[in-house]
């Protein structure tokens, strides 16, 4: 009998499933659903919601597609791992029924609540013990529900993150992790326990939290009903879960202090590992518990995020008639570095943490109707995303995380030669691309959690570098000048 590891990656654009051969560590098959990006609902400006049951339905479809791609029996799957979009709020009643759509990562409604909490609780507590401003994270979103939807709040039995909800649907058990609590800014790094003071301040009952389980290790078994629905074996253990950015780092074997990972999907992220409990006073970058952290051996992830990344690219794609992304990249390459002074600011997808939770919207500056063509717009968008990420990296460096080498999966915007060139020559970091993604990382995490792999390195024995892009001194100068123009106008408008 084949021994297979099943990984799910629950994104805001799609759900991806991957099967990994437990013995060789190599990908066997993968599938994604839906074919087009899932919709993010915005009932009001700067809001972002998705219904958790939509994620579950797409997981079912992705599993079906996986079976169509590669025939396997439920008995073959020995462990399951889950990766998921971070920071979302899911609330369920005592029957595990979702009470309202999830308030997801790009939703800005709770910004003022988090800012008031920072003022009232003080920087010493928030930045010294939570390592973050409560900002626009899950705890603040829950407080928003309490204040604005009291009838919903009164029915809440459990609060969870998106991946916790998927695990609930798989197993029937409401559980979370320390890493997950930290991403919701619900964890006290000083006392190494739930942030009691924050919950007291918000007036939120801590019994609403799910039980804490280890990131790696047995969490719960797949229920009989879900096993029948998915074609899996009842009792198959779920042995790993993590938010998408810690999981992306894990999928790239980024586990040690000084190592850095990046993604450029719907949002763009640079995520570096440190052992220091440092924080940015302005809360522009954020610190979370990394997947391999232990109380006696802490490993933390410092994250800089740009919300408007792949979502900007997909918006432009729709604008020009849904041409393939490869064709968009080819057009972008026809424009010169700096896009003939056209500047794109990719801030149109909610509050941007690197801007202090400001939400200026997306902007295109210096547009000349006689000079600029579609290729200039496309290139300026890719450069603008890179410039925003580089700004985030500069902030990360101020708290002790630098990047000489950045690892990323060969996917999304890193498929663009223009994006890769702009990234390395703006940041000065060498870029390594690997044959992995979040779903594969979740599958390998399940292998670690199930004890199939004795070490992390063993789990990544099959990880292969498939691309390398290094800075070019001549191009670095040109990109430095373009970034300076971009940054100067950003500062002038702020």
JSON list of C-alpha atoms in Angstrom, two decimals, residues 92-224:
[
{"chain": "A", "resi": 92, "resn": "UNK", "atom": "CA", "xyz": [-19.64, 29.34, 15.09]},
{"chain": "A", "resi": 93, "resn": "UNK", "atom": "CA", "xyz": [-22.49, 28.46, 17.42]},
{"chain": "A", "resi": 94, "resn": "UNK", "atom": "CA", "xyz": [-22.83, 25.39, 19.65]},
{"chain": "A", "resi": 95, "resn": "UNK", "atom": "CA", "xyz": [-23.89, 23.33, 16.61]},
{"chain": "A", "resi": 96, "resn": "UNK", "atom": "CA", "xyz": [-20.72, 24.41, 14.73]},
{"chain": "A", "resi": 97, "resn": "UNK", "atom": "CA", "xyz": [-22.83, 26.49, 12.35]},
{"chain": "A", "resi": 98, "resn": "UNK", "atom": "CA", "xyz": [-21.12, 29.61, 10.97]},
{"chain": "A", "resi": 99, "resn": "UNK", "atom": "CA", "xyz": [-22.83, 32.71, 12.35]},
{"chain": "A", "resi": 100, "resn": "UNK", "atom": "CA", "xyz": [-21.60, 35.26, 9.81]},
{"chain": "A", "resi": 101, "resn": "UNK", "atom": "CA", "xyz": [-19.18, 35.46, 6.87]},
{"chain": "A", "resi": 102, "resn": "UNK", "atom": "CA", "xyz": [-15.53, 35.42, 7.86]},
{"chain": "A", "resi": 103, "resn": "UNK", "atom": "CA", "xyz": [-13.90, 38.83, 8.27]},
{"chain": "A", "resi": 104, "resn": "UNK", "atom": "CA", "xyz": [-10.72, 38.04, 6.36]},
{"chain": "A", "resi": 105, "resn": "UNK", "atom": "CA", "xyz": [-7.14, 39.29, 6.34]},
{"chain": "A", "resi": 106, "resn": "UNK", "atom": "CA", "xyz": [-7.65, 42.32, 4.05]},
{"chain": "A", "resi": 107, "resn": "UNK", "atom": "CA", "xyz": [-10.68, 43.71, 5.92]},
{"chain": "A", "resi": 108, "resn": "UNK", "atom": "CA", "xyz": [-10.00, 47.11, 7.51]},
{"chain": "A", "resi": 109, "resn": "UNK", "atom": "CA", "xyz": [-13.04, 47.66, 9.70]},
{"chain": "A", "resi": 110, "resn": "UNK", "atom": "CA", "xyz": [-11.27, 47.00, 13.02]},
{"chain": "A", "resi": 111, "resn": "UNK", "atom": "CA", "xyz": [-8.32, 49.35, 12.50]},
{"chain": "A", "resi": 112, "resn": "UNK", "atom": "CA", "xyz": [-9.63, 52.04, 14.85]},
{"chain": "A", "resi": 113, "resn": "UNK", "atom": "CA", "xyz": [-10.41, 49.42, 17.52]},
{"chain": "A", "resi": 114, "resn": "UNK", "atom": "CA", "xyz": [-6.83, 48.17, 17.41]},
{"chain": "A", "resi": 115, "resn": "UNK", "atom": "CA", "xyz": [-5.42, 51.69, 17.45]},
{"chain": "A", "resi": 116, "resn": "UNK", "atom": "CA", "xyz": [-7.50, 52.59, 20.51]},
{"chain": "A", "resi": 117, "resn": "UNK", "atom": "CA", "xyz": [-6.36, 49.41, 22.24]},
{"chain": "A", "resi": 118, "resn": "UNK", "atom": "CA", "xyz": [-2.73, 50.38, 21.61]},
{"chain": "A", "resi": 119, "resn": "UNK", "atom": "CA", "xyz": [-3.34, 53.79, 23.18]},
{"chain": "A", "resi": 120, "resn": "UNK", "atom": "CA", "xyz": [-5.23, 52.43, 26.17]},
{"chain": "A", "resi": 121, "resn": "UNK", "atom": "CA", "xyz": [-3.06, 49.38, 26.88]},
{"chain": "A", "resi": 122, "resn": "UNK", "atom": "CA", "xyz": [0.18, 51.17, 26.07]},
{"chain": "A", "resi": 123, "resn": "UNK", "atom": "CA", "xyz": [3.21, 50.38, 23.97]},
{"chain": "A", "resi": 124, "resn": "UNK", "atom": "CA", "xyz": [5.00, 48.63, 26.83]},
{"chain": "A", "resi": 125, "resn": "UNK", "atom": "CA", "xyz": [2.35, 45.93, 26.96]},
{"chain": "A", "resi": 126, "resn": "UNK", "atom": "CA", "xyz": [1.40, 45.72, 23.29]},
{"chain": "A", "resi": 127, "resn": "UNK", "atom": "CA", "xyz": [4.88, 45.88, 21.80]},
{"chain": "A", "resi": 128, "resn": "UNK", "atom": "CA", "xyz": [6.69, 44.29, 24.72]},
{"chain": "A", "resi": 129, "resn": "UNK", "atom": "CA", "xyz": [4.35, 41.37, 25.40]},
{"chain": "A", "resi": 130, "resn": "UNK", "atom": "CA", "xyz": [2.12, 40.97, 22.33]},
{"chain": "A", "resi": 131, "resn": "UNK", "atom": "CA", "xyz": [5.00, 42.08, 20.05]},
{"chain": "A", "resi": 132, "resn": "UNK", "atom": "CA", "xyz": [2.34, 43.79, 17.92]},
{"chain": "A", "resi": 133, "resn": "UNK", "atom": "CA", "xyz": [-0.26, 46.47, 18.02]},
{"chain": "A", "resi": 134, "resn": "UNK", "atom": "CA", "xyz": [-3.70, 44.79, 18.17]},
{"chain": "A", "resi": 135, "resn": "UNK", "atom": "CA", "xyz": [-4.12, 46.61, 14.87]},
{"chain": "A", "resi": 136, "resn": "UNK", "atom": "CA", "xyz": [-6.50, 45.01, 12.42]},
{"chain": "A", "resi": 137, "resn": "UNK", "atom": "CA", "xyz": [-5.96, 41.44, 13.59]},
{"chain": "A", "resi": 138, "resn": "UNK", "atom": "CA", "xyz": [-8.39, 38.74, 14.68]},
{"chain": "A", "resi": 139, "resn": "UNK", "atom": "CA", "xyz": [-8.85, 39.87, 18.28]},
{"chain": "A", "resi": 140, "resn": "UNK", "atom": "CA", "xyz": [-9.81, 43.37, 17.15]},
{"chain": "A", "resi": 141, "resn": "UNK", "atom": "CA", "xyz": [-12.20, 41.93, 14.56]},
{"chain": "A", "resi": 142, "resn": "UNK", "atom": "CA", "xyz": [-13.90, 39.91, 17.30]},
{"chain": "A", "resi": 143, "resn": "UNK", "atom": "CA", "xyz": [-14.27, 43.09, 19.36]},
{"chain": "A", "resi": 144, "resn": "UNK", "atom": "CA", "xyz": [-15.88, 44.73, 16.31]},
{"chain": "A", "resi": 145, "resn": "UNK", "atom": "CA", "xyz": [-18.46, 41.93, 16.19]},
{"chain": "A", "resi": 146, "resn": "UNK", "atom": "CA", "xyz": [-19.12, 42.35, 19.91]},
{"chain": "A", "resi": 147, "resn": "UNK", "atom": "CA", "xyz": [-19.72, 46.09, 19.48]},
{"chain": "A", "resi": 148, "resn": "UNK", "atom": "CA", "xyz": [-21.58, 46.10, 16.19]},
{"chain": "A", "resi": 149, "resn": "UNK", "atom": "CA", "xyz": [-23.35, 42.73, 16.01]},
{"chain": "A", "resi": 150, "resn": "UNK", "atom": "CA", "xyz": [-24.24, 41.89, 19.62]},
{"chain": "A", "resi": 151, "resn": "UNK", "atom": "CA", "xyz": [-26.91, 39.38, 18.58]},
{"chain": "A", "resi": 152, "resn": "UNK", "atom": "CA", "xyz": [-24.28, 37.44, 16.64]},
{"chain": "A", "resi": 153, "resn": "UNK", "atom": "CA", "xyz": [-21.76, 37.74, 19.45]},
{"chain": "A", "resi": 154, "resn": "UNK", "atom": "CA", "xyz": [-24.20, 36.32, 21.99]},
{"chain": "A", "resi": 155, "resn": "UNK", "atom": "CA", "xyz": [-24.55, 33.13, 19.92]},
{"chain": "A", "resi": 156, "resn": "UNK", "atom": "CA", "xyz": [-20.80, 32.50, 19.57]},
{"chain": "A", "resi": 157, "resn": "UNK", "atom": "CA", "xyz": [-19.67, 29.19, 20.99]},
{"chain": "A", "resi": 158, "resn": "UNK", "atom": "CA", "xyz": [-16.16, 29.16, 19.49]},
{"chain": "A", "resi": 159, "resn": "UNK", "atom": "CA", "xyz": [-13.89, 31.62, 17.72]},
{"chain": "A", "resi": 160, "resn": "UNK", "atom": "CA", "xyz": [-11.43, 30.29, 15.21]},
{"chain": "A", "resi": 161, "resn": "UNK", "atom": "CA", "xyz": [-9.09, 31.08, 12.36]},
{"chain": "A", "resi": 162, "resn": "UNK", "atom": "CA", "xyz": [-9.81, 29.89, 8.80]},
{"chain": "A", "resi": 163, "resn": "UNK", "atom": "CA", "xyz": [-7.62, 26.80, 9.12]},
{"chain": "A", "resi": 164, "resn": "UNK", "atom": "CA", "xyz": [-9.20, 25.94, 12.45]},
{"chain": "A", "resi": 165, "resn": "UNK", "atom": "CA", "xyz": [-12.60, 25.94, 10.77]},
{"chain": "A", "resi": 166, "resn": "UNK", "atom": "CA", "xyz": [-11.42, 23.60, 8.03]},
{"chain": "A", "resi": 167, "resn": "UNK", "atom": "CA", "xyz": [-10.00, 21.30, 10.70]},
{"chain": "A", "resi": 168, "resn": "UNK", "atom": "CA", "xyz": [-13.36, 21.48, 12.50]},
{"chain": "A", "resi": 169, "resn": "UNK", "atom": "CA", "xyz": [-15.14, 20.41, 9.31]},
{"chain": "A", "resi": 170, "resn": "UNK", "atom": "CA", "xyz": [-12.68, 17.55, 8.84]},
{"chain": "A", "resi": 171, "resn": "UNK", "atom": "CA", "xyz": [-12.65, 16.26, 12.40]},
{"chain": "A", "resi": 172, "resn": "UNK", "atom": "CA", "xyz": [-15.53, 17.77, 14.35]},
{"chain": "A", "resi": 173, "resn": "UNK", "atom": "CA", "xyz": [-13.06, 19.19, 16.89]},
{"chain": "A", "resi": 174, "resn": "UNK", "atom": "CA", "xyz": [-12.66, 22.94, 17.60]},
{"chain": "A", "resi": 175, "resn": "UNK", "atom": "CA", "xyz": [-8.92, 23.46, 18.02]},
{"chain": "A", "resi": 176, "resn": "UNK", "atom": "CA", "xyz": [-6.20, 26.03, 17.38]},
{"chain": "A", "resi": 177, "resn": "UNK", "atom": "CA", "xyz": [-2.44, 26.44, 17.82]},
{"chain": "A", "resi": 178, "resn": "UNK", "atom": "CA", "xyz": [-0.11, 28.84, 19.62]},
{"chain": "A", "resi": 179, "resn": "UNK", "atom": "CA", "xyz": [1.15, 30.05, 16.25]},
{"chain": "A", "resi": 180, "resn": "UNK", "atom": "CA", "xyz": [-2.45, 30.72, 15.23]},
{"chain": "A", "resi": 181, "resn": "UNK", "atom": "CA", "xyz": [-3.22, 32.61, 18.42]},
{"chain": "A", "resi": 182, "resn": "UNK", "atom": "CA", "xyz": [-0.14, 34.76, 17.89]},
{"chain": "A", "resi": 183, "resn": "UNK", "atom": "CA", "xyz": [-1.25, 35.66, 14.35]},
{"chain": "A", "resi": 184, "resn": "UNK", "atom": "CA", "xyz": [-4.55, 36.86, 15.80]},
{"chain": "A", "resi": 185, "resn": "UNK", "atom": "CA", "xyz": [-2.58, 38.93, 18.37]},
{"chain": "A", "resi": 186, "resn": "UNK", "atom": "CA", "xyz": [-4.06, 36.81, 21.15]},
{"chain": "A", "resi": 187, "resn": "UNK", "atom": "CA", "xyz": [-0.77, 35.47, 22.56]},
{"chain": "A", "resi": 188, "resn": "UNK", "atom": "CA", "xyz": [1.45, 36.95, 25.28]},
{"chain": "A", "resi": 189, "resn": "UNK", "atom": "CA", "xyz": [5.08, 36.28, 24.39]},
{"chain": "A", "resi": 190, "resn": "UNK", "atom": "CA", "xyz": [6.33, 37.33, 27.82]},
{"chain": "A", "resi": 191, "resn": "UNK", "atom": "CA", "xyz": [4.15, 34.97, 29.85]},
{"chain": "A", "resi": 192, "resn": "UNK", "atom": "CA", "xyz": [3.91, 32.36, 27.07]},
{"chain": "A", "resi": 193, "resn": "UNK", "atom": "CA", "xyz": [0.15, 32.07, 27.38]},
{"chain": "A", "resi": 194, "resn": "UNK", "atom": "CA", "xyz": [-3.11, 33.52, 26.08]},
{"chain": "A", "resi": 195, "resn": "UNK", "atom": "CA", "xyz": [-3.15, 37.34, 26.25]},
{"chain": "A", "resi": 196, "resn": "UNK", "atom": "CA", "xyz": [-5.40, 37.58, 29.30]},
{"chain": "A", "resi": 197, "resn": "UNK", "atom": "CA", "xyz": [-4.96, 41.33, 29.69]},
{"chain": "A", "resi": 198, "resn": "UNK", "atom": "CA", "xyz": [-6.08, 41.99, 26.12]},
{"chain": "A", "resi": 199, "resn": "UNK", "atom": "CA", "xyz": [-9.15, 39.78, 26.50]},
{"chain": "A", "resi": 200, "resn": "UNK", "atom": "CA", "xyz": [-10.04, 41.54, 29.75]},
{"chain": "A", "resi": 201, "resn": "UNK", "atom": "CA", "xyz": [-9.69, 44.92, 28.04]},
{"chain": "A", "resi": 202, "resn": "UNK", "atom": "CA", "xyz": [-11.93, 43.87, 25.14]},
{"chain": "A", "resi": 203, "resn": "UNK", "atom": "CA", "xyz": [-14.42, 42.23, 27.52]},
{"chain": "A", "resi": 204, "resn": "UNK", "atom": "CA", "xyz": [-14.19, 38.94, 25.65]},
{"chain": "A", "resi": 205, "resn": "UNK", "atom": "CA", "xyz": [-14.65, 35.60, 27.38]},
{"chain": "A", "resi": 206, "resn": "UNK", "atom": "CA", "xyz": [-11.58, 33.40, 26.81]},
{"chain": "A", "resi": 207, "resn": "UNK", "atom": "CA", "xyz": [-13.75, 30.28, 26.82]},
{"chain": "A", "resi": 208, "resn": "UNK", "atom": "CA", "xyz": [-14.68, 31.27, 23.26]},
{"chain": "A", "resi": 209, "resn": "UNK", "atom": "CA", "xyz": [-11.19, 30.18, 22.21]},
{"chain": "A", "resi": 210, "resn": "UNK", "atom": "CA", "xyz": [-10.69, 26.70, 20.85]},
{"chain": "A", "resi": 211, "resn": "UNK", "atom": "CA", "xyz": [-8.48, 24.13, 22.58]},
{"chain": "A", "resi": 212, "resn": "UNK", "atom": "CA", "xyz": [-4.76, 24.51, 21.87]},
{"chain": "A", "resi": 213, "resn": "UNK", "atom": "CA", "xyz": [-3.03, 21.66, 20.03]},
{"chain": "A", "resi": 214, "resn": "UNK", "atom": "CA", "xyz": [0.57, 21.40, 18.82]},
{"chain": "A", "resi": 215, "resn": "UNK", "atom": "CA", "xyz": [1.44, 22.68, 15.35]},
{"chain": "A", "resi": 216, "resn": "UNK", "atom": "CA", "xyz": [3.09, 19.31, 14.63]},
{"chain": "A", "resi": 217, "resn": "UNK", "atom": "CA", "xyz": [1.55, 16.19, 16.14]},
{"chain": "A", "resi": 218, "resn": "UNK", "atom": "CA", "xyz": [-1.78, 14.44, 16.44]},
{"chain": "A", "resi": 219, "resn": "UNK", "atom": "CA", "xyz": [-4.60, 16.96, 16.56]},
{"chain": "A", "resi": 220, "resn": "UNK", "atom": "CA", "xyz": [-7.71, 14.92, 15.72]},
{"chain": "A", "resi": 221, "resn": "UNK", "atom": "CA", "xyz": [-8.92, 12.21, 13.36]},
{"chain": "A", "resi": 222, "resn": "UNK", "atom": "CA", "xyz": [-11.12, 12.72, 10.32]},
{"chain": "A", "resi": 223, "resn": "UNK", "atom": "CA", "xyz": [-14.76, 12.11, 11.22]},
{"chain": "A", "resi": 224, "resn": "UNK", "atom": "CA", "xyz": [-16.77, 9.35, 9.59]}
]
